[in-house]
Amino acid sequence: MTEKPDRDPAVPEVLEARIRGLQHALGQLLDNARRLTYGEHQRAVQLHRQLQEQTATARRESRSLVDAKTAEALSEAEPKARLLADRLAPGLAAVPPNDARWRSRQLVGAGVPAYVRVGELDAGTPVVAPLLRTNGWKVTGDRNESARRLLQSVALRLVAAAEPFRLRVDAFDPKLTGMMGLLGHLTTKYPQLVPRATHTAEQLHTVLSGLVDVSSLRASRQAQLGHERFEDLLKETGQVTDPYRVVILFDYPFGIDTLAQRDLLRLAATAGKRGLCFLVHYDASTAAELDVDSKQLLELLNPVAIVNDRVEVAQLPPARLDPPFDASVAAGICDVIAEQAEIAVLPTIDFERTLPDRLTWWQPVKDEIGTVIGYDDRTPALVRLRSGNPALPHVLVGGAVGQGKSNLLLVMIHGLAARYSPADLEMYLLDFKHGVEFSALGPGPDRPHWLPQIRVLGVHSDRAFGLAVLRHLSDELARRSEVFKSHGNVADIAELPPGPERPPRILVVLDEFQVLLEDDDELADEAAKLLERLVRLGRAYGVHVVLATQTIEGVKRLSTRRDSIFGQVPYRIALKTTPADSQAILRSGNTAAAELQFRGEAVLNANFGSPDDNQHVLVSYADKLVLDSLRAELWTRAGSSVHAPRVFHLAEPARLTDTATAVRPEVGRPWTGLPIAVTEEPVAVDVRPEPGAGVLVVGDGPVDALGVLTGLAVSTAAGAVEPPRFVLVDGTNSAQAVAEGKDALVRVLRELGCEVEMVDKHDDIAPRLFALRDAMRGGQAGGTYLLGFGFHGVPRMQVHAEGYFESPANALQEIVRDGPAQGLITYGWWNRLHVCTEQLGYGRGNVATHLFLRHPQDGVRAVAGPLVRWASEPHRALLWDGLHPEAQVVVPFAALRADEVERAVELVRR
């Protein structure tokens, strides 16, 4: 058998078969590889998903943890943040708008806030930013309305948080947005806190000019007291009354000219140190005027930006801008602020703090007299009255009603009285208004002491007495001129050597002096001339005049003599008043007194009211008990060398006991009353036992009439060598209104040793008149005085009396006409002249002396002449004696009281 040979490997079929085997194996390999790769990919994707899930879970857990920690931290910090905000921005400065606390008055006036709210975080935490101790803010906004709203709310917060009058907000609103209208209630009631917004450059100039003066004054005061910042001054003194000043500029630089820009730059550069602050809303879309570089001002202020109602302040988190205030809420809080302002008072300076040590009281006068009226912070506010170097002789004082003018005068008067003795200082004090401030300075029924320097005291003086005092002082100038000549023609009182021949200084205080000059009559003309002479010549003779008033506007006599009078008065003291009266008192253009906030604040100026010389002072408070204690002490120190002053009261009678203290009655010269004059000498008339003697009192008023008869009778009895006899006929049928006075008169006369017969029943009067007439005819009535109180009230005086062939009037007529020659003199009262004439006949018993009370002028002219004027005022009388060319006004004595009897007897017996 035969073997077959092997196939050649190079045969194509073999190669093809091998290739197909390899392709199959490779396909399987690729399939295996794909399956392996897909599994790995799936595992990788799964792993990635797992990682993502784990990461998300971790993130969620981390965020929750962070949020929890953040919430925990915020929860812990939020109360602290609120407390800090309340401390930095007290009161309503940090309270959200329209919060219930804005409707309560408890937080109003909590204190001037250094920080103020700008908004809140999303969690409601307030965000407050520093303001008042900075130069201010530059506020920008993506919408102008947002910036304006922020400044509006800041203004309301500031005035609501500050104590009354400790902060003032001025606003410039050139585009008339009316944003400050939210505070309109306060502007209406207290423009000193929020004046009406200005709109023009000229108005802004006025505001900025005033602030320049404020800043300059504060800079000087801080330098003087060693303080860099305004608030440091406040902390130390506690007496500074200047408020923080906030200026809001809306839509800057619109409406700003170069003059305003210049003042703004000067003020803003040091605003934070001077208690000034600027809130400037910058409108970048507004082009500035030529030469006004807005960046210069803005660079001085802290930036505050508002974007999308988010407020951004440096170093503070963005805050959500507050919504606007409800108008009713703002109006209500403004009313509360106004109420607090109404009752706001300053810290007082005790009067005793202004007095020197008692060891230095009553030092001899050298070149001047001076006193402290209050303080300018720690510096005493001095008023130094002197004739030269420089001349500061007189003072003009003014202020609105209730602002402390009377207190100031009392401080000045008592301060001088403590420093200078009665031998070196005399005072003439006249009050022409319806006040009683001066009444306590003189003696009184329950007050034996008085201010010993007072020579004349006019309590609610009338114009006639004021004129009399000016006449007396004019005569005093002439007398002192003679003294000067006797010492070698010296020109000034300061040149006279100390000693008894040197006259004392005189202080003349005329409160409401314009009353003297306000009527268009001869009295006003003469008073103006005398006042002008007094202030012009008084300086050299040591006479210092204090003119006090509420207003001098509209006084005709002053309009023509203003310069001649006030040109001699360098000292000006103005309390709070209107701008017009501030300029009238100080000087044209000087409205500083209108800027004062409190009662007792004053502008003291020793240079005729020049604005550059204003001194802002707080007048000390004159407590009534303190002043009375001082007067008692000074009165005791003066001893018996001082005499009681001449005290004059308008519409009040004279006191017989006061006159008897100073004057002794004379024989045959009974007293009718006191003159309207400085002298204490009563007005006496000559009554001698000769025809025509007697006094006829005519006019209404039984009380005044009894006072006149009392003065006549008591002075007659006290001056007589032998006690006379009196017959008192009462035709008023014992009226109750005069019962006490009549009984007191009878008691005094009897205590003086006089026999007094009372006839007070109408039926007894006629028989007594006939009997008295018969005694006169028989020469048995010598040394007798008939006091007829109300003859007009006696019925049937002109009818024949029963049993007589004539009327009682005939008997009375004969007594009045023929009695004086027989020693029987009549002092009688009738209510009307025609009744007196009917009873006494046409010649009225030939009696020349008539004393008119309240009586029609035609009757007065029938006796005293057609040119006489008589106003018929209460407690005034017009004396006509036929001897003098003019009638004289006198003040009748008051009827005596029961408790005055013993003293009256003691005094007239001296």
Coordinates of C-alpha atoms in Angstrom, one line a residue, residues 287-539:
A287 CA -25.1 119.5 36.5
A288 CA -23.5 121.9 38.9
E289 CA -23.2 125.6 38.2
L290 CA -19.9 126.9 36.8
D291 CA -17.2 127.1 39.5
V292 CA -19.2 124.7 41.8
D293 CA -17.2 121.5 42.2
S294 CA -19.6 119.1 43.9
K295 CA -16.8 116.6 44.6
Q296 CA -15.2 119.0 47.1
L297 CA -18.2 118.8 49.4
L298 CA -19.0 115.2 48.8
E299 CA -15.4 114.1 49.7
L300 CA -15.9 115.6 53.2
L301 CA -18.9 113.4 53.9
N302 CA -19.4 109.6 54.5
P303 CA -20.9 107.8 51.5
V304 CA -24.3 106.1 51.8
A305 CA -25.6 104.3 48.7
I306 CA -29.1 103.0 48.0
V307 CA -29.4 100.3 45.2
N308 CA -32.6 98.3 44.7
D309 CA -33.8 99.5 48.1
R310 CA -30.7 98.3 49.8
V311 CA -28.7 100.8 51.9
E312 CA -25.0 100.4 51.8
V313 CA -22.8 102.0 54.4
A314 CA -19.1 101.4 54.8
Q315 CA -18.3 98.7 57.4
L316 CA -22.0 97.8 57.8
P317 CA -24.0 94.9 56.2
P318 CA -26.4 96.0 53.4
A319 CA -29.7 96.9 55.0
R320 CA -33.2 96.9 53.6
L321 CA -34.5 100.4 53.2
D322 CA -37.4 101.2 55.5
P323 CA -40.9 101.9 54.0
P324 CA -42.1 105.5 54.3
F325 CA -43.7 106.8 57.5
D326 CA -47.4 107.1 57.7
A327 CA -48.4 110.7 57.6
S328 CA -50.8 110.4 60.6
V329 CA -48.0 108.7 62.7
A330 CA -45.6 111.6 61.8
A331 CA -48.2 114.2 62.7
G332 CA -48.9 112.6 66.0
I333 CA -45.3 112.4 67.0
C334 CA -44.7 116.0 66.0
D335 CA -47.6 117.1 68.3
V336 CA -45.9 115.2 71.1
I337 CA -42.6 116.9 70.4
A338 CA -44.3 120.3 70.4
E339 CA -46.0 119.5 73.8
Q340 CA -42.6 118.6 75.3
A341 CA -41.1 121.8 73.8
E342 CA -43.9 123.8 75.5
I343 CA -42.9 122.6 79.0
A344 CA -39.2 122.4 78.4
V345 CA -37.0 124.3 80.8
L346 CA -33.3 124.9 81.1
P347 CA -31.1 123.9 84.1
T348 CA -31.2 126.9 86.4
I349 CA -28.4 128.8 87.9
D350 CA -29.0 129.8 91.5
F351 CA -28.9 133.5 92.1
E352 CA -26.6 132.9 95.2
R353 CA -24.0 131.5 92.8
T354 CA -23.7 135.0 91.3
L355 CA -23.1 136.8 94.6
P356 CA -19.6 137.6 95.9
D357 CA -18.3 136.4 99.2
R358 CA -20.0 138.2 102.1
L359 CA -16.7 139.6 103.3
T360 CA -16.5 141.7 100.1
W361 CA -20.0 143.1 100.3
W362 CA -20.5 146.9 100.3
Q363 CA -17.0 147.8 99.1
P364 CA -16.5 151.5 98.2
V365 CA -17.3 152.4 94.6
K366 CA -14.3 153.2 92.5
D367 CA -14.7 153.7 88.7
E368 CA -17.8 151.6 88.2
I369 CA -20.6 149.5 89.6
G370 CA -21.1 146.0 88.3
T371 CA -22.8 142.7 88.9
V372 CA -23.1 139.2 87.6
I373 CA -26.4 138.4 85.9
G374 CA -25.7 134.8 85.0
Y375 CA -23.2 132.6 83.1
D376 CA -21.9 132.0 79.7
D377 CA -21.0 128.3 80.3
R378 CA -18.4 128.7 83.1
T379 CA -17.8 132.4 82.5
P380 CA -19.7 134.9 84.6
A381 CA -21.8 137.3 82.6
L382 CA -20.9 140.8 83.8
V383 CA -22.8 144.0 83.5
R384 CA -20.4 146.9 84.4
L385 CA -21.8 150.4 84.5
R386 CA -19.2 153.1 84.1
S387 CA -18.8 156.5 82.7
G388 CA -15.6 155.9 80.6
N389 CA -12.9 153.7 79.3
P390 CA -15.1 152.6 77.6
A391 CA -18.3 154.3 78.5
L392 CA -20.9 151.8 79.5
P393 CA -23.5 153.8 81.4
H394 CA -26.9 152.5 80.5
V395 CA -28.8 149.3 79.7
L396 CA -31.6 148.4 77.3
V397 CA -33.5 145.2 78.2
G398 CA -36.1 143.6 76.0
G399 CA -37.9 140.3 75.6
A400 CA -41.3 138.8 74.9
V401 CA -43.9 138.2 77.5
G402 CA -42.9 135.4 79.9
Q403 CA -39.3 135.1 78.9
G404 CA -37.7 136.3 82.1
K405 CA -37.4 140.1 81.9
S406 CA -38.7 140.7 85.4
N407 CA -36.4 137.9 86.8
L408 CA -33.4 139.6 85.0
L409 CA -34.2 143.0 86.5
L410 CA -34.5 141.5 90.0
V411 CA -31.2 139.7 89.6
M412 CA -29.5 142.9 88.5
I413 CA -31.0 145.0 91.3
H414 CA -30.2 142.6 94.1
G415 CA -26.8 141.8 92.7
L416 CA -25.9 145.5 92.9
A417 CA -27.5 145.9 96.3
A418 CA -25.3 143.1 97.7
R419 CA -22.1 144.7 96.3
Y420 CA -22.7 148.4 97.1
S421 CA -24.0 150.1 100.3
P422 CA -26.9 152.6 100.5
A423 CA -24.2 155.4 100.9
D424 CA -22.8 154.5 97.5
L425 CA -25.9 153.5 95.5
E426 CA -29.4 154.7 95.4
M427 CA -32.2 153.1 93.3
Y428 CA -35.2 154.5 91.6
L429 CA -37.4 151.6 90.5
L430 CA -40.5 152.2 88.4
D431 CA -42.8 149.5 86.9
F432 CA -45.3 150.8 84.4
K433 CA -47.1 147.5 83.7
H434 CA -49.7 145.6 85.7
G435 CA -47.1 143.6 87.7
V436 CA -46.2 143.2 91.3
E437 CA -42.5 142.2 90.9
F438 CA -41.2 145.3 92.6
S439 CA -43.8 145.4 95.4
A440 CA -41.8 143.0 97.6
L441 CA -38.8 145.3 97.5
G442 CA -40.4 147.9 99.7
P443 CA -41.9 147.7 103.2
G444 CA -45.2 146.0 103.7
P445 CA -47.8 145.3 106.4
D446 CA -46.2 142.0 107.3
R447 CA -42.7 142.9 106.1
P448 CA -40.8 145.5 108.1
H449 CA -37.6 145.2 105.9
W450 CA -36.9 146.5 102.5
L451 CA -34.0 146.8 100.1
P452 CA -32.1 149.6 101.8
Q453 CA -30.7 151.2 98.6
I454 CA -34.2 152.0 97.2
R455 CA -35.1 155.7 97.3
V456 CA -38.2 155.6 95.1
L457 CA -40.4 152.5 94.4
G458 CA -43.1 152.8 91.8
V459 CA -45.3 149.7 91.9
H460 CA -47.4 149.8 88.7
S461 CA -46.6 153.5 88.4
D462 CA -48.7 155.8 86.3
R463 CA -47.3 158.2 83.7
A464 CA -47.7 161.3 85.9
F465 CA -45.5 159.8 88.6
G466 CA -42.9 158.6 86.0
L467 CA -42.7 162.2 84.7
A468 CA -42.3 163.5 88.3
V469 CA -39.4 161.1 88.8
L470 CA -37.7 162.2 85.6
R471 CA -38.2 165.9 86.7
H472 CA -36.6 165.0 90.1
L473 CA -33.6 163.3 88.4
S474 CA -33.2 166.2 86.1
D475 CA -33.0 168.5 89.1
E476 CA -30.5 166.1 90.7
L477 CA -28.2 166.4 87.6
A478 CA -28.2 170.2 88.1
R479 CA -27.4 169.8 91.8
R480 CA -24.5 167.4 91.1
S481 CA -23.3 169.9 88.5
E482 CA -22.9 172.4 91.3
V483 CA -21.0 169.8 93.4
F484 CA -18.6 169.2 90.5
K485 CA -18.0 172.9 90.1
S486 CA -17.2 173.2 93.8
H487 CA -14.4 170.6 93.3
G488 CA -12.6 172.4 90.6
N489 CA -14.9 171.7 87.6
V490 CA -14.3 168.0 87.6
A491 CA -15.9 166.3 84.5
D492 CA -16.8 162.9 85.9
I493 CA -18.0 161.5 89.1
A494 CA -15.1 159.0 89.1
E495 CA -12.8 162.0 89.6
L496 CA -14.4 163.0 92.9
P497 CA -12.5 161.6 95.9
P498 CA -14.4 159.2 98.1
G499 CA -16.2 160.8 101.0
P500 CA -19.4 162.2 102.2
E501 CA -19.4 165.0 99.6
R502 CA -19.3 162.5 96.7
P503 CA -22.9 161.8 95.6
P504 CA -23.9 158.2 95.5
R505 CA -24.4 156.4 92.1
I506 CA -28.0 156.2 91.1
L507 CA -29.6 153.3 89.3
V508 CA -32.8 154.1 87.5
V509 CA -34.9 151.1 86.4
L510 CA -37.9 151.9 84.1
D511 CA -39.8 148.7 83.4
E512 CA -42.0 149.1 80.3
F513 CA -40.7 152.7 79.9
Q514 CA -42.5 153.0 76.6
V515 CA -45.7 153.6 78.5
L516 CA -44.4 157.0 79.3
L517 CA -44.1 157.9 75.7
E518 CA -46.9 156.1 73.9
D519 CA -49.7 158.7 74.2
D520 CA -49.7 161.8 71.9
D521 CA -49.8 164.4 74.6
E522 CA -47.7 167.0 76.4
L523 CA -46.7 164.6 79.1
A524 CA -45.1 162.3 76.5
D525 CA -43.2 165.2 74.9
E526 CA -41.8 166.3 78.3
A527 CA -40.9 162.8 79.3
A528 CA -39.1 162.1 76.1
K529 CA -37.0 165.3 76.5
L530 CA -36.2 164.5 80.1
L531 CA -35.3 160.9 79.3
E532 CA -33.0 162.0 76.5
R533 CA -31.3 164.5 78.8
L534 CA -30.9 161.9 81.5
V535 CA -29.2 159.3 79.3
R536 CA -27.0 162.0 77.7
L537 CA -25.8 163.7 80.8
G538 CA -26.3 161.0 83.5
R539 CA -23.2 159.1 82.5

